[in-house]
Coordinates of C-alpha atoms in Angstrom, one line a residue:
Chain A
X30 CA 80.1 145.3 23.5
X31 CA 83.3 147.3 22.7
X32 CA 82.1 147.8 19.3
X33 CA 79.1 149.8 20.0
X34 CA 80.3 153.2 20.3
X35 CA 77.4 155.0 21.1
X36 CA 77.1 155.6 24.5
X37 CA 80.5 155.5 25.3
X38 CA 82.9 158.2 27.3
X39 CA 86.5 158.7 25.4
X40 CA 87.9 160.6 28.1
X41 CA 90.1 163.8 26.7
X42 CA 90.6 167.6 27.3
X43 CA 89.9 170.1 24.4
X44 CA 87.1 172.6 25.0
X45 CA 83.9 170.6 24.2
X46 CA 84.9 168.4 27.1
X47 CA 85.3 171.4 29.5
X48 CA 82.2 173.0 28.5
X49 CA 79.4 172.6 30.9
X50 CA 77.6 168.9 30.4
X51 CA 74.2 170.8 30.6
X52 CA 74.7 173.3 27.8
X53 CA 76.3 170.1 25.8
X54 CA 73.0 168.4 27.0
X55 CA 70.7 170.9 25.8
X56 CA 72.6 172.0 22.4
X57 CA 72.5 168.4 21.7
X58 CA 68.8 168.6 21.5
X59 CA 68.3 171.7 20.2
X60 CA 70.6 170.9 17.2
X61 CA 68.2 167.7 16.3
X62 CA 65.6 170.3 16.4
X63 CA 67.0 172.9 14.1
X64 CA 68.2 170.0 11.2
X65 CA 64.7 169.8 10.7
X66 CA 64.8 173.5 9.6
X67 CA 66.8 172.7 7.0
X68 CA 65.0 172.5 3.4
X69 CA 68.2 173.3 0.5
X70 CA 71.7 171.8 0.1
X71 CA 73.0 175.3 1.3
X72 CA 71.8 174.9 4.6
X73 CA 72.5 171.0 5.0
X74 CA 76.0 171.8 3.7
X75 CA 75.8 174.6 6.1
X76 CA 75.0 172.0 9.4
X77 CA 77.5 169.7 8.1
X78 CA 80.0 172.4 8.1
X79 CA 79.4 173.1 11.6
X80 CA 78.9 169.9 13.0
X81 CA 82.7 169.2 11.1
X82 CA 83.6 172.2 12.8
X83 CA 82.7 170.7 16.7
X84 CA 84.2 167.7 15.7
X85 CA 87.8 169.1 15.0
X86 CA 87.4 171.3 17.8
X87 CA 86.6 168.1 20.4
X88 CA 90.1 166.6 18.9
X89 CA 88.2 162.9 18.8
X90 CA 89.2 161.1 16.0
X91 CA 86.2 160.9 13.3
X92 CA 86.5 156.8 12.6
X93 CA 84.9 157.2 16.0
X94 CA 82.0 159.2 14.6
X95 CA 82.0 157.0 11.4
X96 CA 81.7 153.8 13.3
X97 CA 79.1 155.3 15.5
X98 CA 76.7 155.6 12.2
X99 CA 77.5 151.4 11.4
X100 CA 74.6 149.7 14.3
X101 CA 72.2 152.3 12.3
X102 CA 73.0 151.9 8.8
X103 CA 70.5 149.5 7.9
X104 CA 67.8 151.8 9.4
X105 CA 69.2 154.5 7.4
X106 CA 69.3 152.2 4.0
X107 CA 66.3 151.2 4.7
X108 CA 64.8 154.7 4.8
X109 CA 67.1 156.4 2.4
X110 CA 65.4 153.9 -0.1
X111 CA 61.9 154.0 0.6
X112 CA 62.5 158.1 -0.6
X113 CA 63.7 157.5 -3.2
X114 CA 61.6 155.0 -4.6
X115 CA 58.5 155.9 -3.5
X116 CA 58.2 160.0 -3.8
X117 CA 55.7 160.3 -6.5
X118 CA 57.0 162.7 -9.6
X119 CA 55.3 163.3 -12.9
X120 CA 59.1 163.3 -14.7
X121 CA 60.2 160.0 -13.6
X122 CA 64.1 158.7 -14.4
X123 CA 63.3 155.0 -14.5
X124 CA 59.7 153.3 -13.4
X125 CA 59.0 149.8 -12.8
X126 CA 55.7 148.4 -11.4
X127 CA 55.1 150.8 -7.9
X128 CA 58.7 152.0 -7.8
X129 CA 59.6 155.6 -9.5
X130 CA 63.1 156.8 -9.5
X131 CA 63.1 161.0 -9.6
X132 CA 65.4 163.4 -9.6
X133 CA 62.9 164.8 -6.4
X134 CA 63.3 161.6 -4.6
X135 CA 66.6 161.3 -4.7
X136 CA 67.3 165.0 -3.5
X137 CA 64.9 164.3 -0.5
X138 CA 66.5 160.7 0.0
X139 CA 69.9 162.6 -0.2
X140 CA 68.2 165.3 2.5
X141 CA 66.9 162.3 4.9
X142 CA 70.5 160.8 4.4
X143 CA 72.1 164.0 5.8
X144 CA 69.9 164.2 8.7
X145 CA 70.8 161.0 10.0
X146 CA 74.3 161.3 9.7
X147 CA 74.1 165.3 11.5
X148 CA 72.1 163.6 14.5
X149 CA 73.7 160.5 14.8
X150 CA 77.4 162.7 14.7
X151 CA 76.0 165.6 17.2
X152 CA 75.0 162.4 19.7
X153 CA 77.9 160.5 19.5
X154 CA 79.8 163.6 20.1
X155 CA 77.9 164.2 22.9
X156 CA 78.4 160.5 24.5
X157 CA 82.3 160.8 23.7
X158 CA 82.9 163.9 25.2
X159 CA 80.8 163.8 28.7
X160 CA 80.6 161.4 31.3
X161 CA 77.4 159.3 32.1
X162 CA 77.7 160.8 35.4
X163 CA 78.1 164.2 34.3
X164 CA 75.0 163.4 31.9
X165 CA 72.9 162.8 34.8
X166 CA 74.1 165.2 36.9
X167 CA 72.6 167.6 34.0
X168 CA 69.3 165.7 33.6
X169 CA 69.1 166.2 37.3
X170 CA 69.6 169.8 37.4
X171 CA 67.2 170.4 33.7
X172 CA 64.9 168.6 35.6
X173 CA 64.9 170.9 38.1
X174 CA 62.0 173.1 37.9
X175 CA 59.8 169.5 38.1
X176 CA 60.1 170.0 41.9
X177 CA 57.5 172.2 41.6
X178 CA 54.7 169.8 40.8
X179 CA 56.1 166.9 43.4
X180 CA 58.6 165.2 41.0
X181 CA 61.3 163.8 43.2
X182 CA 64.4 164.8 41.1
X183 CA 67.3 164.0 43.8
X184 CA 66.2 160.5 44.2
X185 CA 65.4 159.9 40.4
X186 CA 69.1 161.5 40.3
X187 CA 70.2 159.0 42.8
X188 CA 68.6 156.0 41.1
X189 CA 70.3 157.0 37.7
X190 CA 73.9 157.8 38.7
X191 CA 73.5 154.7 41.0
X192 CA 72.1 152.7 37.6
X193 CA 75.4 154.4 35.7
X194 CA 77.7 153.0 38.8
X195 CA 76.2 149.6 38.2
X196 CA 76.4 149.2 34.8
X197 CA 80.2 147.8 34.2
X198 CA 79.6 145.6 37.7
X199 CA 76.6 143.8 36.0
X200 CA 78.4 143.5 32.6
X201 CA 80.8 141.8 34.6
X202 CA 78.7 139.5 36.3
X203 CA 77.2 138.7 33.4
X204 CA 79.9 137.0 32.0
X205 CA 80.6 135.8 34.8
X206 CA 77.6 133.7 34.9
X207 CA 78.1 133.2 31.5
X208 CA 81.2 131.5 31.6
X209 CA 80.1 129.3 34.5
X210 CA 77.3 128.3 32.5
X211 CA 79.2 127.7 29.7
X212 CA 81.6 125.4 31.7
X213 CA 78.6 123.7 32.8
X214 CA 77.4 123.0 28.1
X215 CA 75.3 125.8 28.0
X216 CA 75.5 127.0 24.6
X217 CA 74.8 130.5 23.9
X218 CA 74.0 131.5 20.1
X219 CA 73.6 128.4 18.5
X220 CA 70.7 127.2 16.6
X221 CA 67.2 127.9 16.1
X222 CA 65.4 131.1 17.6
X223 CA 63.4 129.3 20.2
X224 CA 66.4 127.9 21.6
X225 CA 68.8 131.0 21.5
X226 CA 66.0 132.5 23.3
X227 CA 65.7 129.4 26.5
X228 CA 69.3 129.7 26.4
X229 CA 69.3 133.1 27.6
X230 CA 67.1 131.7 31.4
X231 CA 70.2 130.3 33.3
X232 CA 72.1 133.8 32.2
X233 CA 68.9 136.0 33.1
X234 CA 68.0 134.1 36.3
X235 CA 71.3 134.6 38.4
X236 CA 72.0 138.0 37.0
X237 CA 68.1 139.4 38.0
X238 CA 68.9 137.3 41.6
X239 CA 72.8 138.9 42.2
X240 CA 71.0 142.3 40.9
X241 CA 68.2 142.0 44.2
X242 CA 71.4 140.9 46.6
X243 CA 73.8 143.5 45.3
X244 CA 71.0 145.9 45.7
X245 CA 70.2 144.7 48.8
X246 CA 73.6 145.4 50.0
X247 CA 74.0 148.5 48.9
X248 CA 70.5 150.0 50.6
X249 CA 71.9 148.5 53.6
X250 CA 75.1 149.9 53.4
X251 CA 73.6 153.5 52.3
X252 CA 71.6 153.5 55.1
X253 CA 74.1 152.9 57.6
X254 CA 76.3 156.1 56.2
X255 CA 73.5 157.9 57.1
X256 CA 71.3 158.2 53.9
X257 CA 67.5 159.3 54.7
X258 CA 65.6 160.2 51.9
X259 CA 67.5 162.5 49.4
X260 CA 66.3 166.1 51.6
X261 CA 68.5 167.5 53.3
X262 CA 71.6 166.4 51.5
X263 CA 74.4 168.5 49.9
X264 CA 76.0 168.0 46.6
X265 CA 79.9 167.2 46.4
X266 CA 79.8 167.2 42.4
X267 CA 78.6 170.9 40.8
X268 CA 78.7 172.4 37.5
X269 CA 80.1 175.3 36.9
X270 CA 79.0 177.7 33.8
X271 CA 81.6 179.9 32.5
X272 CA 82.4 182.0 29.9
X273 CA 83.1 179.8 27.3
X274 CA 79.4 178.2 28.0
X275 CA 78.1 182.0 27.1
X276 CA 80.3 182.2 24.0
X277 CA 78.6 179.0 23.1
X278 CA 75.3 179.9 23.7
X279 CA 76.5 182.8 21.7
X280 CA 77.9 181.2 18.6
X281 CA 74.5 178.8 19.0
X282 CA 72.8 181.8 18.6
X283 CA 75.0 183.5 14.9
X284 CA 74.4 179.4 13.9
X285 CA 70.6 179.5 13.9
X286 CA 70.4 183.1 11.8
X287 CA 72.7 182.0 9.4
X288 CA 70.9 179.0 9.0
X289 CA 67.8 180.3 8.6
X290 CA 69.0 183.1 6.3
X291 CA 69.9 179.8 4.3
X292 CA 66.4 178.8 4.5
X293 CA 64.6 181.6 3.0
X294 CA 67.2 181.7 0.0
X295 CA 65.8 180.2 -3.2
Chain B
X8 CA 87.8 153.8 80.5
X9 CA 83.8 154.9 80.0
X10 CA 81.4 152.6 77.7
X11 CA 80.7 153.5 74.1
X12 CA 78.2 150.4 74.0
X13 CA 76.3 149.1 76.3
X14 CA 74.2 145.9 75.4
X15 CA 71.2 144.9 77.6
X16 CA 69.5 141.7 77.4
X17 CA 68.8 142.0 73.9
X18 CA 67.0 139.3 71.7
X19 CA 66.6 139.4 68.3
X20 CA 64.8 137.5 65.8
X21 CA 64.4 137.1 62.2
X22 CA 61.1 137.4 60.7
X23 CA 60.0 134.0 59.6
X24 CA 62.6 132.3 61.8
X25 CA 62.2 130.2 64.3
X26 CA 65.3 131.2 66.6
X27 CA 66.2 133.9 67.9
X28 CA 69.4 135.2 66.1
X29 CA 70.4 137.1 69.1
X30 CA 69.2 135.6 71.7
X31 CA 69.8 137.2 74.9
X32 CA 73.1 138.7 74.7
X33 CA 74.2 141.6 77.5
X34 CA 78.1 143.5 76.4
X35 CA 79.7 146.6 77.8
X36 CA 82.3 147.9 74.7
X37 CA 84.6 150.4 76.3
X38 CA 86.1 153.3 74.4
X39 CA 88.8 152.6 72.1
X40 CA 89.1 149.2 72.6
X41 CA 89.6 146.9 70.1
X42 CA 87.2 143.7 70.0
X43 CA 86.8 140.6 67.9
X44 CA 83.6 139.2 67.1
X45 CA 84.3 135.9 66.4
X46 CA 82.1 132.5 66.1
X47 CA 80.5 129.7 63.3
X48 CA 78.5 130.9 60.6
X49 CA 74.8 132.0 61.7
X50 CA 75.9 132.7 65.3
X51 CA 74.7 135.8 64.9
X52 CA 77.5 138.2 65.0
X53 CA 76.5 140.4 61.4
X54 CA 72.9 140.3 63.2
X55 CA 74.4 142.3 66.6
X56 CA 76.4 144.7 64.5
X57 CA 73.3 145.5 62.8
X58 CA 71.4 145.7 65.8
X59 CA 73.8 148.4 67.1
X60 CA 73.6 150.1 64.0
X61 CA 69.9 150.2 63.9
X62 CA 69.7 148.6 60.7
X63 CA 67.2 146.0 62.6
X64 CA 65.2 146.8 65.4
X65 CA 65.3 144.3 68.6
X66 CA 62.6 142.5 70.0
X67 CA 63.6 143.4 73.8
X68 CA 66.4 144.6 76.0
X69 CA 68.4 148.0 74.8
X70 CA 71.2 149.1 73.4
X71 CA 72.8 152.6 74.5
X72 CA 75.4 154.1 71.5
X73 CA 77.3 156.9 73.5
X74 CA 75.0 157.0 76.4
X75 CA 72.3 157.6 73.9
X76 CA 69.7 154.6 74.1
X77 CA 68.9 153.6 70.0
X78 CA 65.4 154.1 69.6
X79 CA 63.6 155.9 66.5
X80 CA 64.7 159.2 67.9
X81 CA 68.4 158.9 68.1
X82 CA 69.2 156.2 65.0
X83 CA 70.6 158.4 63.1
X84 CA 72.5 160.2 65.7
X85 CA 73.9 156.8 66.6
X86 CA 74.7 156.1 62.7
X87 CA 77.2 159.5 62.8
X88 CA 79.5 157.8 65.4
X89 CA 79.3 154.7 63.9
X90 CA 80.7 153.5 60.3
X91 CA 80.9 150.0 58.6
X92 CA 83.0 148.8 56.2
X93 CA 81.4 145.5 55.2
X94 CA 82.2 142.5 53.6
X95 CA 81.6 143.1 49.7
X96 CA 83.6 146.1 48.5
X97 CA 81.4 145.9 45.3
X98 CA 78.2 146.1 46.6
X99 CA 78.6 149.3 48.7
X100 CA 80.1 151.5 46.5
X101 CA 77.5 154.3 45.7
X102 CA 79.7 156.9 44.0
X103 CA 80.9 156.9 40.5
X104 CA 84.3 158.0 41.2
X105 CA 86.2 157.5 44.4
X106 CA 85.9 161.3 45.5
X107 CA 82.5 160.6 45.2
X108 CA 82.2 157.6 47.0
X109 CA 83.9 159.3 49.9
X110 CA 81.8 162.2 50.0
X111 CA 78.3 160.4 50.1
X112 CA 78.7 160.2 54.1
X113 CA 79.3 163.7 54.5
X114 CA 77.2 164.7 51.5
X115 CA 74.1 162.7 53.9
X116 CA 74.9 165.3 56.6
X117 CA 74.4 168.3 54.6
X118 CA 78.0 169.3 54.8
X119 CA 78.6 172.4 52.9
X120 CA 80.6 171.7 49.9
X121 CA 84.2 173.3 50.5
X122 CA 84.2 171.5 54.0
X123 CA 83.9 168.5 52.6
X124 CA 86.5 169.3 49.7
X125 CA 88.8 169.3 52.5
X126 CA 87.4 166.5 54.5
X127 CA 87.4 164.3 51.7
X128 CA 91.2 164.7 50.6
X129 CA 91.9 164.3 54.2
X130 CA 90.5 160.9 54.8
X131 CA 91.4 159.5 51.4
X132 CA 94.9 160.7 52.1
X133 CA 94.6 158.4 55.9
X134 CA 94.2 155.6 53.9
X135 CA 96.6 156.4 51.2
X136 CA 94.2 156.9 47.8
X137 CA 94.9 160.5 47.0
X138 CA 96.0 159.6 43.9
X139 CA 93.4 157.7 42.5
X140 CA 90.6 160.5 43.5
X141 CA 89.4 160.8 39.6
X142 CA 89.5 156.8 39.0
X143 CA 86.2 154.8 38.8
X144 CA 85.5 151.9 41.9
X145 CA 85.0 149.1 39.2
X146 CA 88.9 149.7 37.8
X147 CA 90.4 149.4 41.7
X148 CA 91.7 145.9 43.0
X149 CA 90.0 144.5 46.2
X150 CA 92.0 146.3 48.8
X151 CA 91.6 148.9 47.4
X152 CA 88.4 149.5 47.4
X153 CA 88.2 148.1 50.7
X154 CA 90.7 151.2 51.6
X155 CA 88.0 153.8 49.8
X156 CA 84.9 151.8 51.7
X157 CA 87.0 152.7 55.0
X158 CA 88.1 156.3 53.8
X159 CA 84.1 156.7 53.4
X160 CA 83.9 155.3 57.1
X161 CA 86.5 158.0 58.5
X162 CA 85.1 161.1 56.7
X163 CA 82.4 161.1 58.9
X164 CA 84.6 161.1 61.9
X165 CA 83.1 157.8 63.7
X166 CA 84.0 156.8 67.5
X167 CA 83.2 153.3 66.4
X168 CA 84.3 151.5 63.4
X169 CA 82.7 148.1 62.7
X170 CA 84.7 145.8 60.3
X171 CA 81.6 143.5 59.1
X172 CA 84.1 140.4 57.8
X173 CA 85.7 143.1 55.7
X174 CA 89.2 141.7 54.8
X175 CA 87.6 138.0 54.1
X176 CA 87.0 138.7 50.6
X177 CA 91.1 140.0 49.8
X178 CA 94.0 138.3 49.5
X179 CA 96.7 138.7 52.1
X180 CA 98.5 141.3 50.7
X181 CA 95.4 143.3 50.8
X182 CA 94.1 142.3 54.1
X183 CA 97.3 143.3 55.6
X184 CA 97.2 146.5 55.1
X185 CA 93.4 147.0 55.7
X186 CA 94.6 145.6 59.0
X187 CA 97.6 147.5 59.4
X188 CA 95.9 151.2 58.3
X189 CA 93.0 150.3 61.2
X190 CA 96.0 149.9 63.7
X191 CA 97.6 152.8 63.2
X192 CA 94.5 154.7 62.8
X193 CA 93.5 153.7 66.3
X194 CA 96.3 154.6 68.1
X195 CA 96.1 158.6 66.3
X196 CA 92.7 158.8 67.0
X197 CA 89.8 157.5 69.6
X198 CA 88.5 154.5 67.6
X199 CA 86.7 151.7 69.2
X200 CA 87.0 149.1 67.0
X201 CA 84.6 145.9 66.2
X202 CA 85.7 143.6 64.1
X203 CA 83.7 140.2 62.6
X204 CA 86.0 138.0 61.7
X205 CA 87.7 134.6 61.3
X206 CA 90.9 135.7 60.2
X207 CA 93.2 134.8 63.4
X208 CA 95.8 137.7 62.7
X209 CA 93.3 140.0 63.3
X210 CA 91.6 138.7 66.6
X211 CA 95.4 138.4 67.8
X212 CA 96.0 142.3 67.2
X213 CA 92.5 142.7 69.4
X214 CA 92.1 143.7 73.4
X215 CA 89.2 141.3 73.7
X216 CA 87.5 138.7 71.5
X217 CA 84.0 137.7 71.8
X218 CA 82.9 134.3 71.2
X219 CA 79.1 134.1 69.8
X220 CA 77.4 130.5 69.8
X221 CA 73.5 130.6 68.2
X222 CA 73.3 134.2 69.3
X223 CA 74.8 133.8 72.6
X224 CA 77.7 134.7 73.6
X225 CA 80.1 132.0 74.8
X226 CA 83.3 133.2 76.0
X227 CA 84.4 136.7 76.8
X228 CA 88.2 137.3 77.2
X229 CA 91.9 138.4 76.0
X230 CA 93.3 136.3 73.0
X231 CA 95.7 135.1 75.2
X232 CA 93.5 133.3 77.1
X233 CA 90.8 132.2 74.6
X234 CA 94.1 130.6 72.5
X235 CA 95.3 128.7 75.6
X236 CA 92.5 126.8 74.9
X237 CA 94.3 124.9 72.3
X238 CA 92.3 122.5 70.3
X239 CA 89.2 123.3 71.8
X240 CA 89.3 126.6 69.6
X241 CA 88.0 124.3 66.5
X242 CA 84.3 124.2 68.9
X243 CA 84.2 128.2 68.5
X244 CA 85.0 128.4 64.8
X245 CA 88.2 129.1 64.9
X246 CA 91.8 127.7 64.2
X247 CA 94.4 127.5 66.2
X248 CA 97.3 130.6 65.7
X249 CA 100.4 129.7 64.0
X250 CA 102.3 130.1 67.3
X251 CA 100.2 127.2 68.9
X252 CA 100.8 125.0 66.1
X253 CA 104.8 125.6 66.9
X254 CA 104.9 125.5 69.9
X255 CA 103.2 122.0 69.5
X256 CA 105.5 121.0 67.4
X257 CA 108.2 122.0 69.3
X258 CA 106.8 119.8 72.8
X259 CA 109.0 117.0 72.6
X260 CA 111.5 120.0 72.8
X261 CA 110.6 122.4 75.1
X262 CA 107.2 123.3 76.3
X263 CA 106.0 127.2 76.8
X264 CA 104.1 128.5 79.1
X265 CA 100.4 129.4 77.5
X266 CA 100.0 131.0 74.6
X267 CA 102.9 133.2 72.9
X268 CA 102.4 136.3 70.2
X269 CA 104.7 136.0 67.3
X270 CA 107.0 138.3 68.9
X271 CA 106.8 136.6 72.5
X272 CA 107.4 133.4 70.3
X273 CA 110.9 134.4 68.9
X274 CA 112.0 135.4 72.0
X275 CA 111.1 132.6 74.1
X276 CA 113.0 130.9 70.9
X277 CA 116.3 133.7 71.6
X278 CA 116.3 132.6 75.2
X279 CA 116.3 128.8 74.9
X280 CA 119.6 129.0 72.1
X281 CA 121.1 131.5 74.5
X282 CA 120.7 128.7 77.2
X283 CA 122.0 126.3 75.2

């Protein structure tokens, strides 16, 4: 579990942490979708510049962001290859049977190789720098509008940050009941398939059991300090936009010209 | 003293079950008083607490919160004055941080958000937690949590503050001073206090400890009386205090006259060398 960095919170205080988690939120996404815009090695050296750039500024260490790309980097092998092997190209390098090795393919499997690492980098700094329950206080408040048309966004809200809460509990009761099965010659991740798989029902039976008593507890316990239905309630956490979240917006803003600019030159 | 609780004739049953869990049991609860609920397993005392709570609905009799009888109407009325800190400080956690676990009470009442700024620093500073405000429930020790669980409980401002077995699942050190913060917080304020429990120490601090037996209750009375009782304590689910079990080992000595507090124990023990 402590390998897998994506997903997790590093907890520091440069100026993408203070920024507000929605802008982060929706910069995040909007990012994905301008790397797509991207067509020449000017403008993907261009996004790699800047997404360098938000990485020195967050003052996280990039072996984070470098170990973030290892759980995907047979996925990106795997496609990075299959460009350049099979982009069709009437001046081949080196042919054999189906496969064609171009110069064309291997630019676009360079291009595909870049877009991985910018989105995989933009995420992970995204995950590093904002706290799950700052991530859903932001869903909560994007999803906003969604009232309009019955959505019940304060108790989907609820339901995540409650989810978040939960999370390191039931990682800990999962070994919990893993060790007391072990004790007991359960062996976990030995042999075939079939049998990895049966050895996972005396870990998934207690944990989906403790999950209904925990949560059973907790409704009780939230209903006797008062909890209704989610109207009517105030908000303790808020989010406040500055400034700096303007600037941003701002500096978003000079990033998508230039980039485009990029674009259009041949 | 007036009544904060008043308990009439009320049975309760589980569904499915063939007894009644609370079966016919009739209590005045005066203000600020402290009381021990005490009995076996499956006597029935979580099932009361949750009866004056409203978290189950009885089958007949009332129960009156404040002069208020709990019916649909006046549940969550009666929920304001009354907090529980219960038994698993795991399982009722609902915020991600502490600050936020505090403020969920007062965030259920609509309390506008620099009010409750205030309010929360000002119960988890009661309990002694300011400092770990920022800090996430799952990296807290037992008692601790326990502590935020009760800050929670006095944000709201509660009259009564029921204690649902809540120090039976921290080690002394902790339960001490869960039981020590609940002492000195009911002589500053008004608390009544209801405690579940079969931690002796505790029912000896109480004015009044009540004895359940299948949902009914048994005995009524001051600790001082119930532990005169001597071995006969055992029936009721309890032990006997550490001053009994001296003072029985001391009756080829000396004998005392009923039951003695830890304090009335060392003097009675002063006197007898000064006689000597």
């Amino acid at each position: 579990m402590d390998k897998l960095i994506i997903g997790r919170y590093l907890p520091g205080e440069s100026l993408i942490y203070r920024l507000d988690p929605r802008l982060k939120f929706l910069i995040t996404f909007y990012f994905i979708g301008i790397v797509f815009l991207a067509n020449n090695v000017a403008s993907y050296a261009f996004l790699l510049v800047f997404v360098l750039f938000a990485v020195y500024v967050s003052k996280v260490n990039l072996s984070f962001f470098i170990k973030g790309l290892r759980p995907m980097f047979w996925l990106i092998l795997f496609t990075v290859a299959l460009q350049a092997f099979f982009t069709p190209s009437s001046h081949p390098i080196w042919h054999w049977a189906f496969l064609t090795l171009s110069k064309e393919g291997l630019v676009i499997a360079a291009y595909i190789f870049m877009r991985f690492v910018l989105i995989i980098f933009i995420s992970t700094l995204l995950t590093l720098t904002t706290t799950p329950i700052e991530i859903s206080d932001s869903i909560e408040s994007i999803l906003k509008p969604l009232k309009v048309v019955k959505f019940p966004v304060t108790q989907v809200a609820l339901m995540l940050s409650i989810a978040l809460r939960f999370v390191p509990l039931l990682i800990d009761e999962t070994t919990k009941i893993m060790d007391a099965q072990r004790a007991r010659g359960v062996d976990f991740g030995e042999g075939g398939l079939i049998k990895r798989i049966k050895s996972f029902v005396p870990i998934l039976i207690p944990l989906f059991v403790s999950s209904f008593s925990i949560a059973y507890d907790l409704a009780i316990a939230m209903e006797s300090r008062g909890y209704k239905d989610g109207e009517g309630r105030s908000k303790y956490r808020v989010l406040k936009w500055s400034r700096r979240d303007n600037l941003t917006i701002l500096f978003m803003v000079v990033i998508t010209i230039i980039l485009l600019l990029l674009r259009s030159y041949k | 003293m007036t009544n904060i609780i008043s308990i009439k004739d009320v049975f309760y049953k589980y569904p499915g079950a063939s007894k009644y869990a609370v079966n016919g049991v009739s209590l005045d609860l005066q203000e600020n008083e402290w009381i021990s609920i005490v009995g076996k397993n499956g006597s029935g005392k979580t099932t009361l607490t949750r009866l004056i709570d409203g978290l189950e609905e009885c089958e007949s009799g009332t129960i009156e919160v404040d002069g208020q009888v709990m019916n649909e109407d006046t549940i969550w009325d009666a929920r304001r004055k009354i907090g529980i800190v219960f038994q698993n400080p795991d399982h009722q956690f609902v915020g991600a941080t502490v600050e936020d676990d505090v403020a969920f009470g007062l965030e259920n009442q609509g309390m506008p958000r620099d009010k409750m700024v205030v309010a929360v620093d000002d119960a988890l500073k009661m309990v002694d937690m300011q400092d770990y405000k920022k800090r996430d429930p799952q990296s807290l020790s037992g008692g601790q949590k326990q502590r935020v669980a009760i800050a929670g409980v006095l944000a709201i401002k509660p009259q009564i503050i029921i204690m649902d077995e809540s120090t039976s699942m921290l080690d002394p050190d902790g339960r001490k001073t869960v039981i020590n913060l609940i002492k000195e917080l009911r002589s500053q304020q008004k608390l009544t206090v209801i405690s579940i429990t079969h931690d002796i120490e505790e029912t000896q601090l109480s004015d009044r400890i009540i004895v359940l037996n299948s949902g009914k209750v048994v005995k009524d009375t001051t600790p001082a009386d119930l532990y005169n009782l001597g071995p006969q304590l055992t029936e009721y689910g309890l032990e006997e205090p550490f001053t009994n079990l001296v003072a029985a080992g001391l009756k080829d000595v000396t004998s005392f006259n009923g039951y003695l507090s830890e304090k009335g124990l060392i003097d009675e023990l002063c006197k007898l060398n000064s006689n000597m």
